[in-house]
Coordinates of C-alpha atoms in Angstrom, one line a residue:
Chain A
X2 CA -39.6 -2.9 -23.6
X3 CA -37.9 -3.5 -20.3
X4 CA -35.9 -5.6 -21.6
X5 CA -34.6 -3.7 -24.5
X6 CA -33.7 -1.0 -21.9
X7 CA -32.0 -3.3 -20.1
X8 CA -29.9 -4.4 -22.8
X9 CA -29.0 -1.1 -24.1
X10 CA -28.1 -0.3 -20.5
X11 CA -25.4 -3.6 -20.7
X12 CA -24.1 -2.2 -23.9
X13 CA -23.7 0.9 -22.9
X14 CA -22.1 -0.6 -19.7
X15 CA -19.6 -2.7 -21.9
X16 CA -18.6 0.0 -24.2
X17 CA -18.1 2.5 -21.4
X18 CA -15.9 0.0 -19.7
X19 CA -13.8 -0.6 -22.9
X20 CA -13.1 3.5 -23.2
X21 CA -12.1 3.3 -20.2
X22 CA -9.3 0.9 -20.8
X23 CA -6.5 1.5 -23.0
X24 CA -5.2 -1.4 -24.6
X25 CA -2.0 -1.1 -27.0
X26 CA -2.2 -2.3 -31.0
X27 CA 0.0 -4.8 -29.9
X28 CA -2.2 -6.3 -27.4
X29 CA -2.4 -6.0 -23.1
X30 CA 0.8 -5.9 -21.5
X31 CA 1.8 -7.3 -18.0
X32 CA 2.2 -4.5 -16.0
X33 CA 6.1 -3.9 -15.2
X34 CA 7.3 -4.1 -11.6
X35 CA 10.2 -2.2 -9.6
X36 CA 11.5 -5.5 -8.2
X37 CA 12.4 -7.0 -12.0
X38 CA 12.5 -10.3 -10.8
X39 CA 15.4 -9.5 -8.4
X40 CA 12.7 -10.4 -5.1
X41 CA 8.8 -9.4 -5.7
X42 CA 8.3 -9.6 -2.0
X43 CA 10.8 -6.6 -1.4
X44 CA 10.4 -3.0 -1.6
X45 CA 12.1 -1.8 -4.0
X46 CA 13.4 1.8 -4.3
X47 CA 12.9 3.5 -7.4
X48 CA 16.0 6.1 -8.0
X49 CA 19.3 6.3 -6.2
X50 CA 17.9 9.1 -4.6
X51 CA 14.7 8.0 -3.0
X52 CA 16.8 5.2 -2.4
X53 CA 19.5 7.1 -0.3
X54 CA 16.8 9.2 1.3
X55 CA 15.2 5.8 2.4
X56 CA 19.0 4.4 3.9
X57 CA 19.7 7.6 5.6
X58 CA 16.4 7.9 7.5
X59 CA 15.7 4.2 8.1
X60 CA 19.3 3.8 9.0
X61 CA 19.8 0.4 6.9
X62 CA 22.2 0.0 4.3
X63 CA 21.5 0.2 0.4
X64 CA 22.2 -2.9 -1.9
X65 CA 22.3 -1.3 -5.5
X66 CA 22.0 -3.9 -8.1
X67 CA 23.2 -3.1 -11.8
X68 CA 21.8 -5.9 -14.0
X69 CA 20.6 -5.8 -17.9
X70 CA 17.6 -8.4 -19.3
X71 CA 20.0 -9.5 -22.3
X72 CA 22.6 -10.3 -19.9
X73 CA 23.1 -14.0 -19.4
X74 CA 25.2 -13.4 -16.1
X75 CA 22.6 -10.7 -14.8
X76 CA 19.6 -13.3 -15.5
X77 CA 21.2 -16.5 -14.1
X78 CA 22.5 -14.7 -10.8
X79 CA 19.0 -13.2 -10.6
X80 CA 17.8 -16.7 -10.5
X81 CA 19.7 -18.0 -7.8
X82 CA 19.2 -14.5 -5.7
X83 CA 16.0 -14.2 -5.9
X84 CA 15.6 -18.0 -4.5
X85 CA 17.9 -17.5 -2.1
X86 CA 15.8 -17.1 1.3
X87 CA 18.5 -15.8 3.7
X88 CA 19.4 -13.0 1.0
X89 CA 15.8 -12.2 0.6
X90 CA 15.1 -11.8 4.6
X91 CA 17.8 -10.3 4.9
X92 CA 17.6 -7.4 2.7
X93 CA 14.2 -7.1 3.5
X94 CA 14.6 -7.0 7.2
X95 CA 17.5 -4.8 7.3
X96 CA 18.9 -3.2 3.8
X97 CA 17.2 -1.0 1.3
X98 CA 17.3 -2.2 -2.3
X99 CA 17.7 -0.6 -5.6
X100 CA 18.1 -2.5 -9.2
X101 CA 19.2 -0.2 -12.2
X102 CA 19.3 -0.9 -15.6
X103 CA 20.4 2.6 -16.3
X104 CA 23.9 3.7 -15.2
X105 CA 23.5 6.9 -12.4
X106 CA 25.0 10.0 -12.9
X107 CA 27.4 9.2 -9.3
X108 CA 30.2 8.2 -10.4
X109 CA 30.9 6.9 -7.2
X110 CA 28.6 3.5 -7.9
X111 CA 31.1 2.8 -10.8
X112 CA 34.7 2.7 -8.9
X113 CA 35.9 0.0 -11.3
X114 CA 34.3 0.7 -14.2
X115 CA 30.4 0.1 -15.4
X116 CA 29.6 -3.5 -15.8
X117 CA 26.7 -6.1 -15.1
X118 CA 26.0 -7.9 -12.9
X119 CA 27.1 -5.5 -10.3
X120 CA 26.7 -4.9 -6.6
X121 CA 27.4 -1.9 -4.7
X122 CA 26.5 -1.2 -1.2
X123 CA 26.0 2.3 0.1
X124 CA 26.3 2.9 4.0
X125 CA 23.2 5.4 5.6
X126 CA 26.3 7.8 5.7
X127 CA 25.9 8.2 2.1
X128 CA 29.7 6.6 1.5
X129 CA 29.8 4.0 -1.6
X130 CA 31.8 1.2 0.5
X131 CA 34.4 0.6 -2.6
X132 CA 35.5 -1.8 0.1
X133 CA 33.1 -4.6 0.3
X134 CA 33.6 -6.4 -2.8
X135 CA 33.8 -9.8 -5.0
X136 CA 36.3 -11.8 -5.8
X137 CA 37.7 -10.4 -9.1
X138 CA 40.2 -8.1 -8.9
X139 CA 39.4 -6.8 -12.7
X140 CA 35.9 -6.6 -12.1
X141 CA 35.4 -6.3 -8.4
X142 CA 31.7 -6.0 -7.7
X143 CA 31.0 -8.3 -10.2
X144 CA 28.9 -11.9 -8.6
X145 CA 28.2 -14.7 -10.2
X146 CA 25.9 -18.0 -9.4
X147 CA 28.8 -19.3 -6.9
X148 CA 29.3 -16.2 -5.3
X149 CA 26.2 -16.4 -3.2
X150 CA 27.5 -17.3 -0.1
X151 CA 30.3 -14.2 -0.7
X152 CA 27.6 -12.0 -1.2
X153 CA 25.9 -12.8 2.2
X154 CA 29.1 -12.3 4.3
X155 CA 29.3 -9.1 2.3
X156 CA 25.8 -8.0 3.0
X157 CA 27.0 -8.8 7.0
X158 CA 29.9 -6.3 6.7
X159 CA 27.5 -3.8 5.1
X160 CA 25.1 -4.1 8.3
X161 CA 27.9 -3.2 10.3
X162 CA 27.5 0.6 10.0
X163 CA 30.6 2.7 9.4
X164 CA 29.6 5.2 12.1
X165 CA 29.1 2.5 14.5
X166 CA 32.6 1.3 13.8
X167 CA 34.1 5.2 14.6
Chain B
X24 CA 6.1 -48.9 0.7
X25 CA 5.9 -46.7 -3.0
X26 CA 3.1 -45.0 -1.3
X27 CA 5.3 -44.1 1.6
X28 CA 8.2 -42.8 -1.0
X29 CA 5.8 -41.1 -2.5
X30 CA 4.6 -39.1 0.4
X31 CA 8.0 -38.6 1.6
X32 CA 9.0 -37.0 -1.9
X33 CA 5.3 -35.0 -2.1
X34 CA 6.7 -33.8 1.3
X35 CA 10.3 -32.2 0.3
X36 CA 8.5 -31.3 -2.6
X37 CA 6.1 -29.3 -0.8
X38 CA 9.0 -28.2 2.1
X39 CA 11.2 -26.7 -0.8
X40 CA 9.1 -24.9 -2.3
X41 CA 8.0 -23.3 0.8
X42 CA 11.7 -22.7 1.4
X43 CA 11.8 -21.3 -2.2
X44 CA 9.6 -18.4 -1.6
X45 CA 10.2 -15.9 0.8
X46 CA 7.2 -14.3 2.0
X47 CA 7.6 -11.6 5.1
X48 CA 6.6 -11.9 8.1
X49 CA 3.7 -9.2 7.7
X50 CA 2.3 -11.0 4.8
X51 CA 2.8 -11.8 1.0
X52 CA 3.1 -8.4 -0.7
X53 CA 1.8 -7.2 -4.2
X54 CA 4.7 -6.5 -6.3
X55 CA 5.2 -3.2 -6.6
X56 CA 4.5 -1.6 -10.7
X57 CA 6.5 0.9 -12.1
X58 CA 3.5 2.6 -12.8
X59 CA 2.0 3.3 -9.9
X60 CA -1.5 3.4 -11.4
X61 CA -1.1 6.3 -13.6
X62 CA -1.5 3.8 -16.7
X63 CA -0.5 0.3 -16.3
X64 CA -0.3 -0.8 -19.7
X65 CA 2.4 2.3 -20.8
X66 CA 6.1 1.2 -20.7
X67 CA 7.6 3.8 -17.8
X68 CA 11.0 4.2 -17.5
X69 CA 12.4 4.0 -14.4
X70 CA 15.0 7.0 -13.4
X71 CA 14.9 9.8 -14.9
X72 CA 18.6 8.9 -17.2
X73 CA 16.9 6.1 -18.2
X74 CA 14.3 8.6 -19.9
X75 CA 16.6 11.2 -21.2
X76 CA 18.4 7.7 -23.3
X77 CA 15.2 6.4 -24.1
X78 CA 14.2 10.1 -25.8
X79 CA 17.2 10.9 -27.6
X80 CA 17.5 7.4 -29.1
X81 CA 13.8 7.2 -29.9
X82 CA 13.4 11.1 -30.7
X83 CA 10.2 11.3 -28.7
X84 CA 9.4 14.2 -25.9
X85 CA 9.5 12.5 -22.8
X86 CA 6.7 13.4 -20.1
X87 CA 7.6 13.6 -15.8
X88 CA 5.4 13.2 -13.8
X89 CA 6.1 14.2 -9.8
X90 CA 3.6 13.0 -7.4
X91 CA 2.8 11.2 -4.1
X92 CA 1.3 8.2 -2.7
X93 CA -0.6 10.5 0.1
X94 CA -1.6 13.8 -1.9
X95 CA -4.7 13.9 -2.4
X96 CA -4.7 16.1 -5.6
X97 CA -2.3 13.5 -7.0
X98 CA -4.6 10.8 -6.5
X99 CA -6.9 12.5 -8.3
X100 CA -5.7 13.7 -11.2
X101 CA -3.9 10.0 -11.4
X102 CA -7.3 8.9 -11.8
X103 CA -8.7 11.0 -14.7
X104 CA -4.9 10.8 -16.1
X105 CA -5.2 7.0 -16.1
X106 CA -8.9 6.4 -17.2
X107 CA -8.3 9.0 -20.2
X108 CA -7.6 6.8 -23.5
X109 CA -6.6 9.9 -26.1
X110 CA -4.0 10.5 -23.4
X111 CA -3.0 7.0 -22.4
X112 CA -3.0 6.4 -26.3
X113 CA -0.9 9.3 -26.9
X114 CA 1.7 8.8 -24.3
X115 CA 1.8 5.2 -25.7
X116 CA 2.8 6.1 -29.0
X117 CA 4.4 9.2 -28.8
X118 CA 5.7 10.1 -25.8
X119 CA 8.6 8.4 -22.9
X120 CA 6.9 8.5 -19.9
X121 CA 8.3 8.6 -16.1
X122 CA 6.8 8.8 -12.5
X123 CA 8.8 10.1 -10.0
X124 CA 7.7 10.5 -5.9
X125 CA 11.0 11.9 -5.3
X126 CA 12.8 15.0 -7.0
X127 CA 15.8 14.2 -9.1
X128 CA 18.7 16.5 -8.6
X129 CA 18.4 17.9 -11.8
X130 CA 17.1 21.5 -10.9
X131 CA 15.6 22.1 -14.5
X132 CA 13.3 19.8 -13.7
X133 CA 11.3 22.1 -10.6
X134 CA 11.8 25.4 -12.3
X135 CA 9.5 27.0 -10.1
X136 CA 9.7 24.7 -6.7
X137 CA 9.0 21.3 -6.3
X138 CA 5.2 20.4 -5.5
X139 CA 3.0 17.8 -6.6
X140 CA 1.3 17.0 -8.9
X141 CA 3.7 18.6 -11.1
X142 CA 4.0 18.0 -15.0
X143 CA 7.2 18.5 -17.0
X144 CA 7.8 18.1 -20.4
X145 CA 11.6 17.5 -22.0
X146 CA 12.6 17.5 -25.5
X147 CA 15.0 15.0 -27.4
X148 CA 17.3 17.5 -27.2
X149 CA 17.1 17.1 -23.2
X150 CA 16.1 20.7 -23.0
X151 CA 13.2 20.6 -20.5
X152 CA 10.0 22.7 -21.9
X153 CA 9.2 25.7 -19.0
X154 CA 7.3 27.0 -22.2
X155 CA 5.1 24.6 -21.5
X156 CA 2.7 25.3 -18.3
X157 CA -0.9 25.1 -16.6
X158 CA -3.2 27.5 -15.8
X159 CA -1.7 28.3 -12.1
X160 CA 1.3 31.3 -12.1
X161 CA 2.1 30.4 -8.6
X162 CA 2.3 27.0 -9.4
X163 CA 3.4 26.8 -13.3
X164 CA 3.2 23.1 -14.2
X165 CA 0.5 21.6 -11.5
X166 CA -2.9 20.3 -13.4
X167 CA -5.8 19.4 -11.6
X168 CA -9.0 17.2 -12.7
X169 CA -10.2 20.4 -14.7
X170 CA -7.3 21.1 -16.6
X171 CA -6.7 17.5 -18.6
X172 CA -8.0 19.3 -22.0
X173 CA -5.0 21.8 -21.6
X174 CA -2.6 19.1 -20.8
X175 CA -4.0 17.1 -24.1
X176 CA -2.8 20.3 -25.9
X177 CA 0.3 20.3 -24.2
X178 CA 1.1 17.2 -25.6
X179 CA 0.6 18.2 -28.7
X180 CA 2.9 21.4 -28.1
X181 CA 5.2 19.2 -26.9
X182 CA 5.2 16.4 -30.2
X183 CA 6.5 19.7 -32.1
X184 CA 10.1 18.9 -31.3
X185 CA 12.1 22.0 -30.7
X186 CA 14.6 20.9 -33.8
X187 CA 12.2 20.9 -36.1
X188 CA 10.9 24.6 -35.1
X189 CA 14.5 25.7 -36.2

């Protein structure tokens, strides 16, 4: 008899477990993250916003990374990026960091156009610095695989706060 | 001597891949999810653009959510929110979802303050539903625990598109 309870406790226990848990038709997903591959040991801002509000009271600079999944150039710079130690550090030490798949609605973040890959950095001022850039002059904030050590000579100037420099 | 080789290669090996990942200084970090535990197995968009594109091209409603990390009526209505299948179901299928912890600066979306937890919902048509509220005046769109059978029906106020009501 005890032991019946017992088991009509466990299957009650199991079936109160599985309400609990939504799984879609298409079976469990893996849950998405903010980082997108770009660096899962950063902190990634969500929105431009909370990511401006972060840069102005932290004082750091914001990295904003536009990047697609179906992009081959977005994927493979990922790669190398988020391998690279010294970028990683870096921006965790001293930037804030946003990736967007979505285009904002600041027109400043697109001075040449909207494109991927494509890296803008954004002083605590709030000023899009159009001048730190790649090196293509159609697509200037464009980066690719060989561009890494670019990049971190850019991400230098970008510490190098605008107000400081008044 | 092989053995020797082999140690010395088992020894980059192990060097590079400690080089490889960058974990900070405070410890390795839990990558971040986008959705913050208010149902981990629906696809959230990320900014609130990203939404509005996903709702129009998809022609389903599209629920915000504005909450915070240290409020403790957002915590627990996150819980109830997230352990509730008819609603985790029903956002799966039929809704675009998005979590926000910081406003947008789209002022339809607080249209009477900004507070949390706050629940909009916005219609293909990107008109955002006021229409569609709690039971507090002072604070139109806040739920708590008590209130998730009225936001169930809000959903389903909500799945009547406003087009089709023409």
């Amino acid at each position: 008899m005890v032991k019946a309870v017992l088991s009509a406790v466990l299957v009650l226990a199991v079936i109160s477990s599985t309400i609990a848990k939504y799984i879609p038709k298409t079976g469990k997903r893996i849950p998405q993250t903010l980082s997108r591959g770009w660096g899962d040991q950063l902190i990634w801002a969500q929105t431009y916003e909370e990511a401006l509000y972060w840069s102005r009271s932290r004082n750091k600079p914001l990295m904003v990374i536009f990047h697609l999944e179906d992009c081959p150039h977005s994927q493979a710079l990922k790669k190398v990026f988020s391998e690279n130690n010294e970028i990683q550090k870096t921006l965790d030490e001293d930037f804030v960091v946003l990736n967007l798949m979505y285009e904002t609605t600041d027109k400043h973040l697109s001075p040449d156009g909207q494109y991927v890959p494509r890296i803008l950095f954004v002083d605590p001022s709030m000023t899009v610095r159009a001048d730190i850039n790649g090196r293509y002059s159609n697509r200037m904030y464009a980066y690719e695989t060989g561009d890494i050590s670019l990049l971190i000579t850019n991400m230098q100037t970008a510490k190098k706060l605008l107000k400081s420099e008044l």
